[in-house]
Coordinates of C-alpha atoms in Angstrom, one line a residue:
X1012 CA 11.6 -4.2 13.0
X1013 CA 13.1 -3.3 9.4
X1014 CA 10.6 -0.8 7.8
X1015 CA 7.4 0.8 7.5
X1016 CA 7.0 2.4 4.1
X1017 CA 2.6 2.7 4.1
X1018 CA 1.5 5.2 6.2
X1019 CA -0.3 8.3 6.4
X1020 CA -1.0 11.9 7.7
X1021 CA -3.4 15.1 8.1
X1022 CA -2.2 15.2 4.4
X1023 CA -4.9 12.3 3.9
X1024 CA -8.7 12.8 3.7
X1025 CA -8.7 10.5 5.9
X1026 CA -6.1 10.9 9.0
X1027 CA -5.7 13.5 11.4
X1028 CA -1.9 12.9 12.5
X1029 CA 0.8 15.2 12.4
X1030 CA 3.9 14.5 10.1
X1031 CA 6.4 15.5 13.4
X1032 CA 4.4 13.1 15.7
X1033 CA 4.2 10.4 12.8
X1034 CA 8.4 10.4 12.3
X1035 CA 8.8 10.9 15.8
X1036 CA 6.8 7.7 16.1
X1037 CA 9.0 5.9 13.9
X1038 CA 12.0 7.0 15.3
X1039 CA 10.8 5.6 18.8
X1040 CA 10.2 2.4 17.2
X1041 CA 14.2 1.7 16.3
X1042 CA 12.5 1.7 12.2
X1043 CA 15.7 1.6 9.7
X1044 CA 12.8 3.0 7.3
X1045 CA 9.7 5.0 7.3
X1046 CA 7.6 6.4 4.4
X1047 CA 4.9 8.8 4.7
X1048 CA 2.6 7.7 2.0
X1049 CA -0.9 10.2 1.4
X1050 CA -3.9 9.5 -0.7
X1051 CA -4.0 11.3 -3.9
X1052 CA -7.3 9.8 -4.9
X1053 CA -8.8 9.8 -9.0
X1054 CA -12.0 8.9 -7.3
X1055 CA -13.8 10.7 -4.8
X1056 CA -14.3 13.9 -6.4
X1057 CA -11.2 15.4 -4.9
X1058 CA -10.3 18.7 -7.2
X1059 CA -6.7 19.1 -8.5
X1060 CA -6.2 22.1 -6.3
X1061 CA -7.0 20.0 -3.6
X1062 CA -4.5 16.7 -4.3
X1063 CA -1.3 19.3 -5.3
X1064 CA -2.0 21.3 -1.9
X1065 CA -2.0 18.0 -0.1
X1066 CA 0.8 16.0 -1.8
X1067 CA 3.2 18.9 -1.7
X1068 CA 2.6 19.6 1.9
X1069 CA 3.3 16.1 2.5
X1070 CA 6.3 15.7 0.8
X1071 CA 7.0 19.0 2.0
X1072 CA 6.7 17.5 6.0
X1073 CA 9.3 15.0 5.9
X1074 CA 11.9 17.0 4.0
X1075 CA 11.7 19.3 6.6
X1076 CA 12.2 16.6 9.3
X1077 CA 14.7 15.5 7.6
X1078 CA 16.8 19.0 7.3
X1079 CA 16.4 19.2 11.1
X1080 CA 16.4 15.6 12.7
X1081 CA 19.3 13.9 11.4
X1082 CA 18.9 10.5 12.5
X1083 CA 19.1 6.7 11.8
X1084 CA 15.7 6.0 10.3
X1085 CA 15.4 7.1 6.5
X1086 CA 12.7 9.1 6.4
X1087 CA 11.0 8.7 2.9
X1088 CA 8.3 10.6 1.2
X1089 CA 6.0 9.5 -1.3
X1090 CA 2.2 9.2 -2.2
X1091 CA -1.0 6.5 -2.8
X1092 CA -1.6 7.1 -6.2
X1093 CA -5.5 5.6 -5.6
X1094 CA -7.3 4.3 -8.5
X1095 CA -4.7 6.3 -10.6
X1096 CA -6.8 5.1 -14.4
X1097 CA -9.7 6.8 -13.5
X1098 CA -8.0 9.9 -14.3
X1099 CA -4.6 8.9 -16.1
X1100 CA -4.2 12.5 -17.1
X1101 CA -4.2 13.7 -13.3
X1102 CA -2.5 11.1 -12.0
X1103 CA 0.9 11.5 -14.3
X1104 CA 0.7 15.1 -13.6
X1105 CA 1.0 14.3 -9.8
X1106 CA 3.6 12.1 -10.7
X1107 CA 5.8 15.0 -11.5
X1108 CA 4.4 16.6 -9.0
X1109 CA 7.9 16.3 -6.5
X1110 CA 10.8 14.2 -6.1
X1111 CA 9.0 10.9 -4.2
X1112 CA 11.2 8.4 -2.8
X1113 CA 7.8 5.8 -3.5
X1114 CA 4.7 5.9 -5.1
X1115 CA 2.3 3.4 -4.1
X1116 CA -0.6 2.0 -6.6
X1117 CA -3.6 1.0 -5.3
X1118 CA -7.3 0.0 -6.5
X1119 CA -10.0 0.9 -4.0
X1120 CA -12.9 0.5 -5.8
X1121 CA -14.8 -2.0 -8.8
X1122 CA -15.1 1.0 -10.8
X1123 CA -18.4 2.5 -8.4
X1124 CA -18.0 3.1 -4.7
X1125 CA -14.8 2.1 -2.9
X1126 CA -15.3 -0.5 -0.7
X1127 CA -15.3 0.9 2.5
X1128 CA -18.6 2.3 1.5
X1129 CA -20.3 -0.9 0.8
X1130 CA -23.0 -3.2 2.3
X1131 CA -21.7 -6.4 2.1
X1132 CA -24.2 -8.3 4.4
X1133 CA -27.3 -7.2 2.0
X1134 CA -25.4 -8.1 -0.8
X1135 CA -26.2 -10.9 -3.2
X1136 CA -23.7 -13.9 -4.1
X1137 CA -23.3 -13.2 -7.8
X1138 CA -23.2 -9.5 -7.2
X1139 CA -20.6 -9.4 -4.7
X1140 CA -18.2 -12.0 -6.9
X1141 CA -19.1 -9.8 -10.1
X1142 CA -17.8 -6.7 -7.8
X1143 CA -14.8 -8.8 -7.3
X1144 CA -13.9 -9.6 -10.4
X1145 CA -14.3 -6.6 -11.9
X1146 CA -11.9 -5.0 -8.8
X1147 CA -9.0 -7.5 -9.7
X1148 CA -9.5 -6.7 -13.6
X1149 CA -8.8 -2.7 -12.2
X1150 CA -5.6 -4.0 -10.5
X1151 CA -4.5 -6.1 -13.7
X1152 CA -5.2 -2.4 -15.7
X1153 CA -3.4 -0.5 -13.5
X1154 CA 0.0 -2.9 -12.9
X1155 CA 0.0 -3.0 -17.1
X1156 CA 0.2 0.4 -16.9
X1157 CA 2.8 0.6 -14.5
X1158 CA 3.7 4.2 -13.4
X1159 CA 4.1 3.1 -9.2
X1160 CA 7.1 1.3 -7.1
X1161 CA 4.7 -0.8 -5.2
X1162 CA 1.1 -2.6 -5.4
X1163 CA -0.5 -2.0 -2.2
X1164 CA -2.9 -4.1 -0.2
X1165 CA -3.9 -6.6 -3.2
X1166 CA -7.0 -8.3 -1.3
X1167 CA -7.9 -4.8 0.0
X1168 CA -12.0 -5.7 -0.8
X1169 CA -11.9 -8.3 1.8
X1170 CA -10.9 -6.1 4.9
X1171 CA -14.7 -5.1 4.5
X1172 CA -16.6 -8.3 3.5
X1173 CA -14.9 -10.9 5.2
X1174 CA -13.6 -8.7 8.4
X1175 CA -16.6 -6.8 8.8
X1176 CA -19.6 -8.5 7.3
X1177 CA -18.4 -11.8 7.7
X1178 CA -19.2 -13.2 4.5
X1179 CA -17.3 -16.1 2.5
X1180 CA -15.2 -15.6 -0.4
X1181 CA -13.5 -17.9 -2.6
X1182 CA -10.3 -16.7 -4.1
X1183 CA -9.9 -19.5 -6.5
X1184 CA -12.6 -17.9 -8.8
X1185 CA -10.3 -15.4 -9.4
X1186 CA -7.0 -17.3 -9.5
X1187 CA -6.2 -16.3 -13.3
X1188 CA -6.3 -12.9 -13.3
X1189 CA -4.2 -12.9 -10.1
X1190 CA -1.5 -14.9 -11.5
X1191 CA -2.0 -12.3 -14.7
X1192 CA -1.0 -9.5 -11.8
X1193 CA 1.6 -11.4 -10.3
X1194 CA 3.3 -12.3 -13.8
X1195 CA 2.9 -8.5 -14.8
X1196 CA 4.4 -6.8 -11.3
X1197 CA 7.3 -9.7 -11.7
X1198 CA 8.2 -8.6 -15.3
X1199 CA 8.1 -4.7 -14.5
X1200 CA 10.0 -5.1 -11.3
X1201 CA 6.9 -3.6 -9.0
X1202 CA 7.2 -4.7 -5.3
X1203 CA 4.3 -6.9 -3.8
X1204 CA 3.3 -4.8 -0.9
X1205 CA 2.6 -7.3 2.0
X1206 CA 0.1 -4.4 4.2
X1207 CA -0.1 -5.3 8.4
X1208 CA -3.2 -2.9 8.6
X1209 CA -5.3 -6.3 8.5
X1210 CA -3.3 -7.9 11.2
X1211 CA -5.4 -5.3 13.8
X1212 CA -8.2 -5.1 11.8
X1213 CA -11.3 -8.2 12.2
X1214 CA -10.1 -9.6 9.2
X1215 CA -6.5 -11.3 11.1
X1216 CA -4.3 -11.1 8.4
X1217 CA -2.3 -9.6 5.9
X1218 CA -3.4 -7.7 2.6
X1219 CA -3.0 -9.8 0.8
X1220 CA -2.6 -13.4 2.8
X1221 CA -0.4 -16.2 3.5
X1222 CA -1.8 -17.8 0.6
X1223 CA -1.2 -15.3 -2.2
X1224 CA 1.7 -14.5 -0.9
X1225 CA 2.9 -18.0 -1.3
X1226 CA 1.8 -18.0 -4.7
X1227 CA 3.4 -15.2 -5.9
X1228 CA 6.6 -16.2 -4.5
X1229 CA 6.4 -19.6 -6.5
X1230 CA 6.0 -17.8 -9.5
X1231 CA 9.2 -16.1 -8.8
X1232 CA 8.3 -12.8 -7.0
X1233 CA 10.6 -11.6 -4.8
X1234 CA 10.3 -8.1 -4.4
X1235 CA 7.8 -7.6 -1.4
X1236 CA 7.8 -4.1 1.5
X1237 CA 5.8 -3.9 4.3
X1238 CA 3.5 -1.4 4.9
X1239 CA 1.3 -0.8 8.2
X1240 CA -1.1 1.5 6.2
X1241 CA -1.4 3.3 9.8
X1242 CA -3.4 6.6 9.4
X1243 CA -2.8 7.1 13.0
X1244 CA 0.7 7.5 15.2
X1245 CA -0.1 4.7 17.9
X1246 CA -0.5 2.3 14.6
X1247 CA 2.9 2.9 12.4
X1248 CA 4.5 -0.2 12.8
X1249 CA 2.1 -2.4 13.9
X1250 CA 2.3 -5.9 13.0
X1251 CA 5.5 -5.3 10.9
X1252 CA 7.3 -7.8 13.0
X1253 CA 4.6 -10.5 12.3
X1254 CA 4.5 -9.9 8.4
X1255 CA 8.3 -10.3 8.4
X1256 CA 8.1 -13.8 10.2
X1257 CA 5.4 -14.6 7.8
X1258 CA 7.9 -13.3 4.8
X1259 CA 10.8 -15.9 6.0
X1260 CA 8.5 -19.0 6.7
X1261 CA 7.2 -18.4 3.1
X1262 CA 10.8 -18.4 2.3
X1263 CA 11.7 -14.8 1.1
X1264 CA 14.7 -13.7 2.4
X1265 CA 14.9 -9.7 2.1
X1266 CA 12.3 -7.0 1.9
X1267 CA 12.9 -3.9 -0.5
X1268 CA 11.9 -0.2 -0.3
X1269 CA 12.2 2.8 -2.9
X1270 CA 14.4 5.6 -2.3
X1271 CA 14.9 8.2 -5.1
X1272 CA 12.2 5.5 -7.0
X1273 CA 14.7 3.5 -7.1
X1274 CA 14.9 0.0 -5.7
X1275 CA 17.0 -0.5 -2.6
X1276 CA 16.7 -4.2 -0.7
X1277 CA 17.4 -5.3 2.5
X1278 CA 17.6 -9.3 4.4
X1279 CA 14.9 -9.7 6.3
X1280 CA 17.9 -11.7 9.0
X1281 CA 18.5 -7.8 9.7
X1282 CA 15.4 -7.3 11.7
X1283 CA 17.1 -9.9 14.3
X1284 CA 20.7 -8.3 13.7
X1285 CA 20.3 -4.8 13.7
X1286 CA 22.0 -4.1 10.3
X1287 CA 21.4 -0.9 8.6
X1288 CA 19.6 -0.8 5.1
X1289 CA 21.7 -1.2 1.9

């Protein structure tokens, strides 16, 4: 198991976990690298008092593991910039907010109620595709904008309407403007995140799937992390070693990760060998 850079703490609205117990964690789990990765939502109505508290207690956490546990996992800190256009002006002053190893972008809502909120059984056809479309159109926004290291958990929606509700979606109709977000990432050197959390999840796979994943790396992505998105210590990890098998069948050959925000790689061969991260 290379690396873990998607996870979470108390420092999220919506975990409970200690930073010592989640790097402990990591530690016990032989990781080469770990990122502790908190929400700072634009939606929500979180205040700015409240997102600065968090973030800096967070980054706060893991450099002061890393003063006192010298170890082999490289302990990373960072943040989930969350839907970062609804409030650009926020969301570049939380940039500069500390020195982040990462900062993950991610969409988690079609511009109205993230999706975790929704009712997806009850839910019309035309309306849910419309939802859709308009989520991946967010995405596109936010990768032309480009402020983050890594787009996280692309296919995100479906961990609610396929997993839970059980309802069919057809990924083709939106085909274009995922290409468009692949062909934008590629040229601004963003990393495709390739999230596990789906792997424990009803939904059985990874954020985003086989599939996509396929499709980005035949338009010539190659930068893709792993991240478990665990909000919980008993989940950091989990199914990393499945999304790196996955990774080589599909024929990529190294997995990166941000340090300083700048890109750092590593061959996926070294989850079998044991090498350290270069």
């Amino acid at each position: 198991m290379i690396l873990d850079c998607h996870n979470h703490s108390r420092f999220s609205f919506d975990s409970k976990e200690l930073v010592p117990a989640a790097c402990e964690q990591a530690e016990a789990l032989g990781l080469q690298v770990f990122a502790l990765t908190d929400h700072c939502d634009m939606v929500g109505g979180f205040s700015r008092e409240f997102l600065r508290s968090n973030i800096s207690r967070s980054v706060g956490g893991i450099a002061a593991w890393r003063e006192t546990h010298p170890g082999n996992c490289r302990m990373l800190c960072g943040m989930e910039l969350g839907d970062p256009l609804d409030n650009q002006p926020l969301a570049e002053e939380m940039l500069s907010l500390a020195p982040f190893d990462v900062v993950i972008g991610s969409v988690h809502t079609d511009g109205e109620m993230d999706y975790y909120w929704g009712d997806y059984r009850a839910m019309g056809q035309e309306a849910l595709e419309e939802s859709l479309g308009r989520y991946f159109e967010r995405i596109l926004e936010m990768a032309e904008w480009g402020q983050f290291d890594v787009l996280a958990h692309l296919t995100y929606p479906l961990r609610y309407i396929v997993g839970d509700a059980g309802r069919e979606v057809a990924l083709s109709r939106f085909a274009g403007t995922i290409d468009q977000i692949f062909r934008t990432i590629i040229q601004k050197g963003i990393a495709l995140e390739a999230n596990t959390s789906g792997l424990r999840q009803k939904i059985g796979k990874t954020l985003p799937g086989k599939a996509l994943l396929a499709r980005y790396f035949a338009l010539g992505g190659r930068l893709v992390t792993l991240g478990s998105d665990a909000h919980r210590k008993e989940d950091i990890g989990s199914g990393i070693e499945a999304g790196e098998a996955l990774l080589r069948e599909i024929g990529f050959t190294e997995v990166c990760w941000f340090e300083g925000r700048k890109l750092r790689k590593i061959p996926l061969s070294s989850s079998l060998s044991g090498e350290n991260p270069v």
